[in-house]
Amino acid sequence: MEVWGSSPRIKLIDLGGRGDALEMMYLITHRLKGILPITSLVSAGYGYADFDPPRGEYNNLDSFIQLYGGIEVLVKELSRLHWNQWVLPDFSVGSDLEQALTVFSGRQGFQRVRSKSESAYRISSVDFGSYKKQLSSSIRAKYFNRRTKLAEQGKLELNEITSSSDCFKILNQFHQLRWGRPCYSAQSMDFFSLFNDRIRLEGGAPVMQLMQVDGEAVSVLFDIVWQGVRYNLQSGDSEGHYGQLALGSLHLGFAIQQAIEIGYCYDLLAGTGKHSNYKEKIATESISLNTYCLAQGWLKGLYKIYGKS
């Protein structure tokens, strides 16, 4: 909250009154379809509309339910606030909470709208050799086997970056060249620097890794390890530096191997690649994530008219 909580775009609400970010929500006024002004209620830490902090996934309401002693009491308290819709971003499909949403939406008279649905991808903790065998020959070559060809170009090294700012600087340089824009804004870099410091205190660890050939940086990777899972947050590479060798893919292959050989899952999170859904091709499982909006008042009626559900 030190980085994003003071944004003039939002009104931060500390429901627990203890300064705990897991007990905070915010109100944001924005335009629906760029036309109608509405106010949305969103859990702190997740972006919405034109307020765009780094994305959070696999979300839940556990801290709020614990705070109030139950979901019914939580909803009653939130109803005292002035909002048109309550936004629940990136919730896992099939969770108990999803069933609860259906029940209390009916009781409270909300219109439940699924505004977005996409998949997150994960590589389970399996034997590395067995994992490679289940991949197609072209995928094995792209992510694993062609590392020998990369080693022919010079001395191949994987080195840890100790400074968050150095890692983000390299990421931004690669993204600027490839996408025409940096990976992280100044605010995002401040946020992740704090995040890295604090996750270490909680028993997790950032993994900031540089892949070099003859001392030249050709790929960078930023992951987080937390409770037996290694999450791939960002990466960048020098595209086309060695012809058809996909440097980012080879670097990701090293990271996957490192993770599953010590018994971790490797989570690729949601989203797709620049040209294709590469995550689907290398994952062993997928998790559907839904974003819901619970609308009330006139917005509820509008969603009903347009068949939103």
PDB file of N, CA and C in Angstrom, residues 128 132 140-154 156 158 211 213 245-246 249-258 261:
ATOM      1  N   PHE A 128      11.651 -35.152 -13.902  1.00  0.00           N
ATOM      2  CA  PHE A 128      12.003 -34.288 -15.025  1.00  0.00           C
ATOM      3  C   PHE A 128      12.068 -35.058 -16.337  1.00  0.00           C
ATOM      4  N   LYS A 132       9.755 -34.337 -19.709  1.00  0.00           N
ATOM      5  CA  LYS A 132      10.257 -34.051 -21.054  1.00  0.00           C
ATOM      6  C   LYS A 132       9.678 -35.007 -22.094  1.00  0.00           C
ATOM      7  N   ARG A 140      10.411 -29.971 -26.983  1.00  0.00           N
ATOM      8  CA  ARG A 140      11.622 -30.397 -26.258  1.00  0.00           C
ATOM      9  C   ARG A 140      12.857 -29.707 -26.812  1.00  0.00           C
ATOM     10  N   ALA A 141      12.924 -29.612 -28.120  1.00  0.00           N
ATOM     11  CA  ALA A 141      14.079 -28.972 -28.740  1.00  0.00           C
ATOM     12  C   ALA A 141      14.130 -27.481 -28.400  1.00  0.00           C
ATOM     13  N   LYS A 142      12.999 -26.830 -28.479  1.00  0.00           N
ATOM     14  CA  LYS A 142      12.946 -25.381 -28.262  1.00  0.00           C
ATOM     15  C   LYS A 142      13.318 -24.986 -26.844  1.00  0.00           C
ATOM     16  N   TYR A 143      12.858 -25.758 -25.861  1.00  0.00           N
ATOM     17  CA  TYR A 143      13.041 -25.374 -24.463  1.00  0.00           C
ATOM     18  C   TYR A 143      14.219 -26.073 -23.772  1.00  0.00           C
ATOM     19  N   PHE A 144      14.646 -27.201 -24.314  1.00  0.00           N
ATOM     20  CA  PHE A 144      15.665 -27.971 -23.596  1.00  0.00           C
ATOM     21  C   PHE A 144      16.846 -28.412 -24.467  1.00  0.00           C
ATOM     22  N   ASN A 145      16.573 -29.098 -25.542  1.00  0.00           N
ATOM     23  CA  ASN A 145      17.652 -29.758 -26.275  1.00  0.00           C
ATOM     24  C   ASN A 145      18.594 -28.795 -26.992  1.00  0.00           C
ATOM     25  N   ARG A 146      18.088 -27.649 -27.410  1.00  0.00           N
ATOM     26  CA  ARG A 146      18.937 -26.710 -28.152  1.00  0.00           C
ATOM     27  C   ARG A 146      19.878 -25.911 -27.261  1.00  0.00           C
ATOM     28  N   ARG A 147      19.849 -26.184 -25.951  1.00  0.00           N
ATOM     29  CA  ARG A 147      20.801 -25.496 -25.079  1.00  0.00           C
ATOM     30  C   ARG A 147      22.234 -25.900 -25.426  1.00  0.00           C
ATOM     31  N   THR A 148      22.402 -27.087 -25.998  1.00  0.00           N
ATOM     32  CA  THR A 148      23.751 -27.494 -26.419  1.00  0.00           C
ATOM     33  C   THR A 148      24.241 -26.627 -27.578  1.00  0.00           C
ATOM     34  N   LYS A 149      23.323 -26.273 -28.479  1.00  0.00           N
ATOM     35  CA  LYS A 149      23.694 -25.375 -29.589  1.00  0.00           C
ATOM     36  C   LYS A 149      24.026 -23.979 -29.061  1.00  0.00           C
ATOM     37  N   LEU A 150      23.281 -23.548 -28.024  1.00  0.00           N
ATOM     38  CA  LEU A 150      23.578 -22.246 -27.432  1.00  0.00           C
ATOM     39  C   LEU A 150      24.969 -22.261 -26.796  1.00  0.00           C
ATOM     40  N   ALA A 151      25.323 -23.371 -26.161  1.00  0.00           N
ATOM     41  CA  ALA A 151      26.637 -23.479 -25.520  1.00  0.00           C
ATOM     42  C   ALA A 151      27.769 -23.432 -26.547  1.00  0.00           C
ATOM     43  N   GLU A 152      27.460 -23.773 -27.797  1.00  0.00           N
ATOM     44  CA  GLU A 152      28.464 -23.709 -28.855  1.00  0.00           C
ATOM     45  C   GLU A 152      28.818 -22.273 -29.234  1.00  0.00           C
ATOM     46  N   GLN A 153      27.939 -21.332 -28.835  1.00  0.00           N
ATOM     47  CA  GLN A 153      28.176 -19.932 -29.176  1.00  0.00           C
ATOM     48  C   GLN A 153      29.189 -19.270 -28.248  1.00  0.00           C
ATOM     49  N   GLY A 154      29.439 -19.910 -27.102  1.00  0.00           N
ATOM     50  CA  GLY A 154      30.370 -19.343 -26.134  1.00  0.00           C
ATOM     51  C   GLY A 154      30.091 -19.917 -24.758  1.00  0.00           C
ATOM     52  N   LEU A 156      28.393 -20.524 -21.599  1.00  0.00           N
ATOM     53  CA  LEU A 156      27.013 -20.333 -21.162  1.00  0.00           C
ATOM     54  C   LEU A 156      26.951 -20.359 -19.633  1.00  0.00           C
ATOM     55  N   LEU A 158      24.463 -19.221 -16.014  1.00  0.00           N
ATOM     56  CA  LEU A 158      23.267 -18.721 -15.343  1.00  0.00           C
ATOM     57  C   LEU A 158      23.725 -18.091 -14.038  1.00  0.00           C
ATOM     58  N   MET A 211      20.967 -14.996 -17.852  1.00  0.00           N
ATOM     59  CA  MET A 211      21.640 -15.968 -18.712  1.00  0.00           C
ATOM     60  C   MET A 211      22.612 -15.200 -19.601  1.00  0.00           C
ATOM     61  N   VAL A 213      26.129 -15.395 -22.320  1.00  0.00           N
ATOM     62  CA  VAL A 213      27.006 -16.132 -23.226  1.00  0.00           C
ATOM     63  C   VAL A 213      28.269 -15.300 -23.422  1.00  0.00           C
ATOM     64  N   LEU A 245      17.570 -19.730 -32.406  1.00  0.00           N
ATOM     65  CA  LEU A 245      17.570 -20.132 -31.007  1.00  0.00           C
ATOM     66  C   LEU A 245      16.683 -19.187 -30.197  1.00  0.00           C
ATOM     67  N   ALA A 246      15.656 -19.735 -29.554  1.00  0.00           N
ATOM     68  CA  ALA A 246      14.737 -18.947 -28.733  1.00  0.00           C
ATOM     69  C   ALA A 246      15.332 -18.828 -27.332  1.00  0.00           C
ATOM     70  N   SER A 249      12.993 -18.994 -24.269  1.00  0.00           N
ATOM     71  CA  SER A 249      12.457 -20.348 -24.080  1.00  0.00           C
ATOM     72  C   SER A 249      13.508 -21.264 -23.449  1.00  0.00           C
ATOM     73  N   LEU A 250      14.745 -21.159 -23.898  1.00  0.00           N
ATOM     74  CA  LEU A 250      15.813 -21.974 -23.315  1.00  0.00           C
ATOM     75  C   LEU A 250      16.052 -21.603 -21.850  1.00  0.00           C
ATOM     76  N   HIS A 251      15.999 -20.316 -21.561  1.00  0.00           N
ATOM     77  CA  HIS A 251      16.169 -19.876 -20.175  1.00  0.00           C
ATOM     78  C   HIS A 251      15.023 -20.398 -19.307  1.00  0.00           C
ATOM     79  N   LEU A 252      13.810 -20.334 -19.842  1.00  0.00           N
ATOM     80  CA  LEU A 252      12.655 -20.873 -19.113  1.00  0.00           C
ATOM     81  C   LEU A 252      12.811 -22.370 -18.887  1.00  0.00           C
ATOM     82  N   GLY A 253      13.381 -23.067 -19.859  1.00  0.00           N
ATOM     83  CA  GLY A 253      13.627 -24.496 -19.715  1.00  0.00           C
ATOM     84  C   GLY A 253      14.558 -24.797 -18.550  1.00  0.00           C
ATOM     85  N   PHE A 254      15.611 -23.987 -18.400  1.00  0.00           N
ATOM     86  CA  PHE A 254      16.510 -24.154 -17.254  1.00  0.00           C
ATOM     87  C   PHE A 254      15.747 -23.942 -15.943  1.00  0.00           C
ATOM     88  N   ALA A 255      14.897 -22.911 -15.904  1.00  0.00           N
ATOM     89  CA  ALA A 255      14.146 -22.602 -14.684  1.00  0.00           C
ATOM     90  C   ALA A 255      13.185 -23.729 -14.322  1.00  0.00           C
ATOM     91  N   ILE A 256      12.498 -24.263 -15.323  1.00  0.00           N
ATOM     92  CA  ILE A 256      11.578 -25.381 -15.097  1.00  0.00           C
ATOM     93  C   ILE A 256      12.330 -26.573 -14.523  1.00  0.00           C
ATOM     94  N   GLN A 257      13.466 -26.899 -15.117  1.00  0.00           N
ATOM     95  CA  GLN A 257      14.266 -28.032 -14.649  1.00  0.00           C
ATOM     96  C   GLN A 257      14.732 -27.803 -13.215  1.00  0.00           C
ATOM     97  N   GLN A 258      15.216 -26.613 -12.921  1.00  0.00           N
ATOM     98  CA  GLN A 258      15.683 -26.299 -11.576  1.00  0.00           C
ATOM     99  C   GLN A 258      14.567 -26.492 -10.554  1.00  0.00           C
ATOM    100  N   GLU A 261      13.226 -30.409 -10.314  1.00  0.00           N
ATOM    101  CA  GLU A 261      14.223 -31.346  -9.787  1.00  0.00           C
ATOM    102  C   GLU A 261      14.401 -31.228  -8.268  1.00  0.00           C
TER     103      GLU A 261
END
